[in-house]
Amino acid sequence: MMQYVSTRGESERTTAAGAIKKGLAGDGGLFVPEEIPLLHEDMLTSLCGMTYPQRAAKILYMYLDGEYTEEELLADCEDAYSRKRFPGGPAPIAALGEKLRVLELWHGPTAAFKDMALQIMPKLLSRALVKTGESRTAYILVATSGDTGKAALEGYRDVDGVRITVFYPVDGVSRVQKLQMATQEGTNVSVHSVVGNFDDTQNGVKQIFADPAAAQVLQEKGYFFSSANSINWGRLVPQIVYYLSAYCDLVNDGSIRMGDEINVCVPTGNFGNILAAYFAKKMGLPIHHLVCASNKNHVLTDFFATGVYDRSRPFYTTTSPSMDILISSNLERLLYLTAGAEETVSLMRQLKENGSYRIDEKLRVRLNHRFTGMYCDEDRTAETIRTTYEKYKYLCDTHTAVGLYCAEKYMKEFDGNRVMLSVSTASPYKFAPAVYRDLTGKTFENELDAMQALEELTCVPVPAPLSGIAERRIRFDPEASIAREDMLKTVLAEMN
Ligand SMILES: *Cc1c(COP(=O)(O)O)cnc(C)c1O
């Protein structure tokens, strides 16, 4: 049975169900599998003959074995990744020219890639509660930069044994994202906007998780805290699947031969998605190099270039808000995997106390063998949206554009021979005003008008989850923001 340990020390061991239930380890660290399971080439070949849900069940089983059965996982994956939930398929690939491929991860219920994990994770948690004999209700707290919140609300709504509260930064999410969350249905959900940026909101949630008095009150009321953020292993493990699946699809469509190496470029915020690609590589998937694409908040680009992670810098609100992050929580897992628990504890302490840390030069060089950080500023994001549409008739959103810019730059400067798989993380309609402005130079005050205009301009249909959003009933007023200090109070008040 696969065991999980904390990135801050190996004393706390738990099973997969335990890790998914708890979210964060007791010492403040993140759970990681004790060993990374290895693929054999035969296995990759056999995955190529399977559907996405079958591939997902096989891969999840490698990480969750002993507790979850393969049959359970297959049943859950068949439902989570059904055509009903993903009408365009879970992870289709678009070809841009000879070597560039785009992995579209936004065909789910909320039109952003978070659905890939959050459609399956509630099922894993539900089973984890049963498997661990839990009688309390899981209280899911989410800090979101926009997409996670909606995807978690959709995934967890009306799930037995679970309650969910989502906090988002009032100035850090788009109008459509706000509307999506404000109109959320379900009897076990609530949504709040918080004064400040995403890091403020995320820190607020982290503090609540770490507050022993709060945990005590919860216990008395029959609840316990759990997280749906990408620090939860249950979020990360389903993301490994689509890298293996995409590789199989590239083999099947003749873009590569089995065994050929590819490069992967991921538009990055919290470092979850790209870390999943790293896990796929560690499992033995032929990935040559990983490009970590950032926007104007390029703390990770600097980290990979200099070895210094420095969050004390201006925070910019950009047109790719889901990547406006200065503390990339999942980087801690990479540090653990490459430098060990002791070093991770020390680096995380420095980050907390000084707002920065420096890894040693040997480690930086080692990381650079696998990762290159690149970034794309606002002007280049706009230009990439325009040129990608002109050159390939391919419409992409702002986050995807950041990735595509870095992918093409990497191909030009370092490696034009291998196939580059660049990840597309949101539907262009989720960020329609920016996309429309970048294509035409015209601006819209109202996001919904922009959506319509973009549809008329490009004839690419608005995805079903986003159409008609303005007519839905507002349940959670986006204007009623709370202060960060009041987050815990708000949670406790809702627990009755
Ligand atoms: C969450 C998100 C990202 C960043 O993903 P991480 O796993 O946090 O690095 C990028 N683009 C979109 C659209 C997102 O929703």
PDB file of N, CA, C and O in Angstrom, residues 12-51:
ATOM      1  N   GLU A  12       5.497  11.774  10.119  1.00  0.00           N
ATOM      2  CA  GLU A  12       4.070  11.555   9.922  1.00  0.00           C
ATOM      3  C   GLU A  12       3.832  10.766   8.640  1.00  0.00           C
ATOM      4  O   GLU A  12       4.040  11.263   7.556  1.00  0.00           O
ATOM      5  N   ARG A  13       3.372   9.530   8.805  1.00  0.00           N
ATOM      6  CA  ARG A  13       3.061   8.731   7.626  1.00  0.00           C
ATOM      7  C   ARG A  13       1.570   8.468   7.604  1.00  0.00           C
ATOM      8  O   ARG A  13       0.955   8.271   8.633  1.00  0.00           O
ATOM      9  N   THR A  14       1.011   8.466   6.433  1.00  0.00           N
ATOM     10  CA  THR A  14      -0.407   8.168   6.324  1.00  0.00           C
ATOM     11  C   THR A  14      -0.674   7.480   4.992  1.00  0.00           C
ATOM     12  O   THR A  14       0.206   7.401   4.135  1.00  0.00           O
ATOM     13  N   THR A  15      -1.878   6.979   4.849  1.00  0.00           N
ATOM     14  CA  THR A  15      -2.263   6.339   3.595  1.00  0.00           C
ATOM     15  C   THR A  15      -2.800   7.408   2.639  1.00  0.00           C
ATOM     16  O   THR A  15      -2.981   8.563   3.026  1.00  0.00           O
ATOM     17  N   ALA A  16      -3.110   6.993   1.427  1.00  0.00           N
ATOM     18  CA  ALA A  16      -3.651   7.927   0.437  1.00  0.00           C
ATOM     19  C   ALA A  16      -4.960   8.541   0.933  1.00  0.00           C
ATOM     20  O   ALA A  16      -5.148   9.767   0.872  1.00  0.00           O
ATOM     21  N   ALA A  17      -5.857   7.701   1.467  1.00  0.00           N
ATOM     22  CA  ALA A  17      -7.146   8.217   1.949  1.00  0.00           C
ATOM     23  C   ALA A  17      -6.915   9.226   3.074  1.00  0.00           C
ATOM     24  O   ALA A  17      -7.572  10.268   3.147  1.00  0.00           O
ATOM     25  N   GLY A  18      -5.954   8.922   3.954  1.00  0.00           N
ATOM     26  CA  GLY A  18      -5.632   9.834   5.046  1.00  0.00           C
ATOM     27  C   GLY A  18      -5.111  11.165   4.526  1.00  0.00           C
ATOM     28  O   GLY A  18      -5.487  12.239   5.013  1.00  0.00           O
ATOM     29  N   ALA A  19      -4.240  11.113   3.535  1.00  0.00           N
ATOM     30  CA  ALA A  19      -3.655  12.332   2.966  1.00  0.00           C
ATOM     31  C   ALA A  19      -4.723  13.192   2.296  1.00  0.00           C
ATOM     32  O   ALA A  19      -4.742  14.421   2.443  1.00  0.00           O
ATOM     33  N   ILE A  20      -5.633  12.550   1.593  1.00  0.00           N
ATOM     34  CA  ILE A  20      -6.688  13.288   0.885  1.00  0.00           C
ATOM     35  C   ILE A  20      -7.659  13.901   1.892  1.00  0.00           C
ATOM     36  O   ILE A  20      -8.130  15.024   1.725  1.00  0.00           O
ATOM     37  N   LYS A  21      -7.920  13.173   2.955  1.00  0.00           N
ATOM     38  CA  LYS A  21      -8.842  13.658   3.981  1.00  0.00           C
ATOM     39  C   LYS A  21      -8.250  14.868   4.714  1.00  0.00           C
ATOM     40  O   LYS A  21      -8.922  15.856   4.949  1.00  0.00           O
ATOM     41  N   LYS A  22      -6.979  14.765   5.068  1.00  0.00           N
ATOM     42  CA  LYS A  22      -6.353  15.828   5.868  1.00  0.00           C
ATOM     43  C   LYS A  22      -5.951  17.049   5.055  1.00  0.00           C
ATOM     44  O   LYS A  22      -5.965  18.163   5.561  1.00  0.00           O
ATOM     45  N   GLY A  23      -5.525  16.867   3.824  1.00  0.00           N
ATOM     46  CA  GLY A  23      -5.086  17.991   2.998  1.00  0.00           C
ATOM     47  C   GLY A  23      -3.671  18.411   3.326  1.00  0.00           C
ATOM     48  O   GLY A  23      -2.747  18.180   2.556  1.00  0.00           O
ATOM     49  N   LEU A  24      -3.500  19.027   4.504  1.00  0.00           N
ATOM     50  CA  LEU A  24      -2.188  19.513   4.918  1.00  0.00           C
ATOM     51  C   LEU A  24      -1.679  18.608   6.043  1.00  0.00           C
ATOM     52  O   LEU A  24      -2.457  18.201   6.903  1.00  0.00           O
ATOM     53  N   ALA A  25      -0.380  18.311   6.060  1.00  0.00           N
ATOM     54  CA  ALA A  25       0.181  17.496   7.135  1.00  0.00           C
ATOM     55  C   ALA A  25       0.201  18.288   8.443  1.00  0.00           C
ATOM     56  O   ALA A  25       0.174  19.521   8.435  1.00  0.00           O
ATOM     57  N   GLY A  26       0.285  17.558   9.551  1.00  0.00           N
ATOM     58  CA  GLY A  26       0.228  18.173  10.878  1.00  0.00           C
ATOM     59  C   GLY A  26       1.350  19.170  11.126  1.00  0.00           C
ATOM     60  O   GLY A  26       1.190  20.138  11.878  1.00  0.00           O
ATOM     61  N   ASP A  27       2.505  18.967  10.495  1.00  0.00           N
ATOM     62  CA  ASP A  27       3.648  19.867  10.706  1.00  0.00           C
ATOM     63  C   ASP A  27       3.639  21.036   9.713  1.00  0.00           C
ATOM     64  O   ASP A  27       4.627  21.752   9.585  1.00  0.00           O
ATOM     65  N   GLY A  28       2.528  21.216   8.997  1.00  0.00           N
ATOM     66  CA  GLY A  28       2.432  22.333   8.052  1.00  0.00           C
ATOM     67  C   GLY A  28       2.955  21.986   6.673  1.00  0.00           C
ATOM     68  O   GLY A  28       2.863  22.793   5.749  1.00  0.00           O
ATOM     69  N   GLY A  29       3.484  20.780   6.525  1.00  0.00           N
ATOM     70  CA  GLY A  29       4.019  20.358   5.225  1.00  0.00           C
ATOM     71  C   GLY A  29       2.933  19.815   4.310  1.00  0.00           C
ATOM     72  O   GLY A  29       1.752  19.779   4.662  1.00  0.00           O
ATOM     73  N   LEU A  30       3.368  19.411   3.124  1.00  0.00           N
ATOM     74  CA  LEU A  30       2.445  18.854   2.126  1.00  0.00           C
ATOM     75  C   LEU A  30       2.716  17.362   1.996  1.00  0.00           C
ATOM     76  O   LEU A  30       3.865  16.933   2.102  1.00  0.00           O
ATOM     77  N   PHE A  31       1.673  16.589   1.756  1.00  0.00           N
ATOM     78  CA  PHE A  31       1.864  15.150   1.603  1.00  0.00           C
ATOM     79  C   PHE A  31       2.446  14.806   0.234  1.00  0.00           C
ATOM     80  O   PHE A  31       2.048  15.373  -0.781  1.00  0.00           O
ATOM     81  N   VAL A  32       3.396  13.885   0.264  1.00  0.00           N
ATOM     82  CA  VAL A  32       3.953  13.342  -0.976  1.00  0.00           C
ATOM     83  C   VAL A  32       4.047  11.822  -0.839  1.00  0.00           C
ATOM     84  O   VAL A  32       4.240  11.316   0.270  1.00  0.00           O
ATOM     85  N   PRO A  33       3.910  11.102  -1.962  1.00  0.00           N
ATOM     86  CA  PRO A  33       4.045   9.644  -1.866  1.00  0.00           C
ATOM     87  C   PRO A  33       5.480   9.290  -1.487  1.00  0.00           C
ATOM     88  O   PRO A  33       6.416   9.962  -1.918  1.00  0.00           O
ATOM     89  N   GLU A  34       5.604   8.250  -0.680  1.00  0.00           N
ATOM     90  CA  GLU A  34       6.932   7.860  -0.211  1.00  0.00           C
ATOM     91  C   GLU A  34       7.821   7.445  -1.371  1.00  0.00           C
ATOM     92  O   GLU A  34       9.028   7.667  -1.350  1.00  0.00           O
ATOM     93  N   GLU A  35       7.199   6.829  -2.356  1.00  0.00           N
ATOM     94  CA  GLU A  35       7.941   6.465  -3.572  1.00  0.00           C
ATOM     95  C   GLU A  35       7.098   6.881  -4.762  1.00  0.00           C
ATOM     96  O   GLU A  35       5.881   6.842  -4.673  1.00  0.00           O
ATOM     97  N   ILE A  36       7.751   7.185  -5.851  1.00  0.00           N
ATOM     98  CA  ILE A  36       6.984   7.475  -7.059  1.00  0.00           C
ATOM     99  C   ILE A  36       6.884   6.202  -7.891  1.00  0.00           C
ATOM    100  O   ILE A  36       7.915   5.603  -8.229  1.00  0.00           O
ATOM    101  N   PRO A  37       5.671   5.755  -8.172  1.00  0.00           N
ATOM    102  CA  PRO A  37       5.525   4.504  -8.927  1.00  0.00           C
ATOM    103  C   PRO A  37       6.081   4.650 -10.340  1.00  0.00           C
ATOM    104  O   PRO A  37       5.999   5.725 -10.924  1.00  0.00           O
ATOM    105  N   LEU A  38       6.648   3.575 -10.854  1.00  0.00           N
ATOM    106  CA  LEU A  38       7.282   3.645 -12.173  1.00  0.00           C
ATOM    107  C   LEU A  38       6.434   2.991 -13.258  1.00  0.00           C
ATOM    108  O   LEU A  38       5.798   1.975 -13.032  1.00  0.00           O
ATOM    109  N   LEU A  39       6.476   3.616 -14.405  1.00  0.00           N
ATOM    110  CA  LEU A  39       5.809   3.077 -15.591  1.00  0.00           C
ATOM    111  C   LEU A  39       6.763   2.139 -16.302  1.00  0.00           C
ATOM    112  O   LEU A  39       7.955   2.393 -16.351  1.00  0.00           O
ATOM    113  N   HIS A  40       6.214   1.109 -16.911  1.00  0.00           N
ATOM    114  CA  HIS A  40       7.026   0.327 -17.829  1.00  0.00           C
ATOM    115  C   HIS A  40       6.525   0.647 -19.223  1.00  0.00           C
ATOM    116  O   HIS A  40       5.374   1.026 -19.384  1.00  0.00           O
ATOM    117  N   GLU A  41       7.371   0.500 -20.193  1.00  0.00           N
ATOM    118  CA  GLU A  41       6.956   0.901 -21.536  1.00  0.00           C
ATOM    119  C   GLU A  41       5.723   0.124 -21.979  1.00  0.00           C
ATOM    120  O   GLU A  41       4.852   0.648 -22.646  1.00  0.00           O
ATOM    121  N   ASP A  42       5.643  -1.120 -21.532  1.00  0.00           N
ATOM    122  CA  ASP A  42       4.462  -1.925 -21.840  1.00  0.00           C
ATOM    123  C   ASP A  42       3.191  -1.262 -21.341  1.00  0.00           C
ATOM    124  O   ASP A  42       2.155  -1.308 -21.987  1.00  0.00           O
ATOM    125  N   MET A  43       3.324  -0.666 -20.164  1.00  0.00           N
ATOM    126  CA  MET A  43       2.138  -0.068 -19.577  1.00  0.00           C
ATOM    127  C   MET A  43       1.680   1.125 -20.408  1.00  0.00           C
ATOM    128  O   MET A  43       0.500   1.313 -20.669  1.00  0.00           O
ATOM    129  N   LEU A  44       2.660   1.944 -20.829  1.00  0.00           N
ATOM    130  CA  LEU A  44       2.315   3.105 -21.648  1.00  0.00           C
ATOM    131  C   LEU A  44       1.632   2.635 -22.937  1.00  0.00           C
ATOM    132  O   LEU A  44       0.639   3.214 -23.369  1.00  0.00           O
ATOM    133  N   THR A  45       2.168   1.575 -23.514  1.00  0.00           N
ATOM    134  CA  THR A  45       1.562   1.034 -24.737  1.00  0.00           C
ATOM    135  C   THR A  45       0.136   0.574 -24.467  1.00  0.00           C
ATOM    136  O   THR A  45      -0.760   0.837 -25.262  1.00  0.00           O
ATOM    137  N   SER A  46      -0.070  -0.063 -23.328  1.00  0.00           N
ATOM    138  CA  SER A  46      -1.428  -0.542 -23.070  1.00  0.00           C
ATOM    139  C   SER A  46      -2.370   0.633 -22.769  1.00  0.00           C
ATOM    140  O   SER A  46      -3.539   0.603 -23.149  1.00  0.00           O
ATOM    141  N   LEU A  47      -1.863   1.685 -22.144  1.00  0.00           N
ATOM    142  CA  LEU A  47      -2.702   2.871 -21.911  1.00  0.00           C
ATOM    143  C   LEU A  47      -3.171   3.486 -23.235  1.00  0.00           C
ATOM    144  O   LEU A  47      -4.266   4.036 -23.325  1.00  0.00           O
ATOM    145  N   CYS A  48      -2.320   3.379 -24.247  1.00  0.00           N
ATOM    146  CA  CYS A  48      -2.666   3.978 -25.538  1.00  0.00           C
ATOM    147  C   CYS A  48      -3.942   3.383 -26.129  1.00  0.00           C
ATOM    148  O   CYS A  48      -4.640   4.051 -26.881  1.00  0.00           O
ATOM    149  N   GLY A  49      -4.262   2.160 -25.758  1.00  0.00           N
ATOM    150  CA  GLY A  49      -5.470   1.534 -26.288  1.00  0.00           C
ATOM    151  C   GLY A  49      -6.713   1.810 -25.462  1.00  0.00           C
ATOM    152  O   GLY A  49      -7.763   1.235 -25.731  1.00  0.00           O
ATOM    153  N   MET A  50      -6.580   2.660 -24.453  1.00  0.00           N
ATOM    154  CA  MET A  50      -7.710   2.859 -23.525  1.00  0.00           C
ATOM    155  C   MET A  50      -8.376   4.217 -23.691  1.00  0.00           C
ATOM    156  O   MET A  50      -7.823   5.129 -24.285  1.00  0.00           O
ATOM    157  N   THR A  51      -9.571   4.331 -23.095  1.00  0.00           N
ATOM    158  CA  THR A  51     -10.264   5.624 -23.023  1.00  0.00           C
ATOM    159  C   THR A  51      -9.643   6.460 -21.902  1.00  0.00           C
ATOM    160  O   THR A  51      -8.906   5.930 -21.061  1.00  0.00           O
TER     161      THR A  51
END
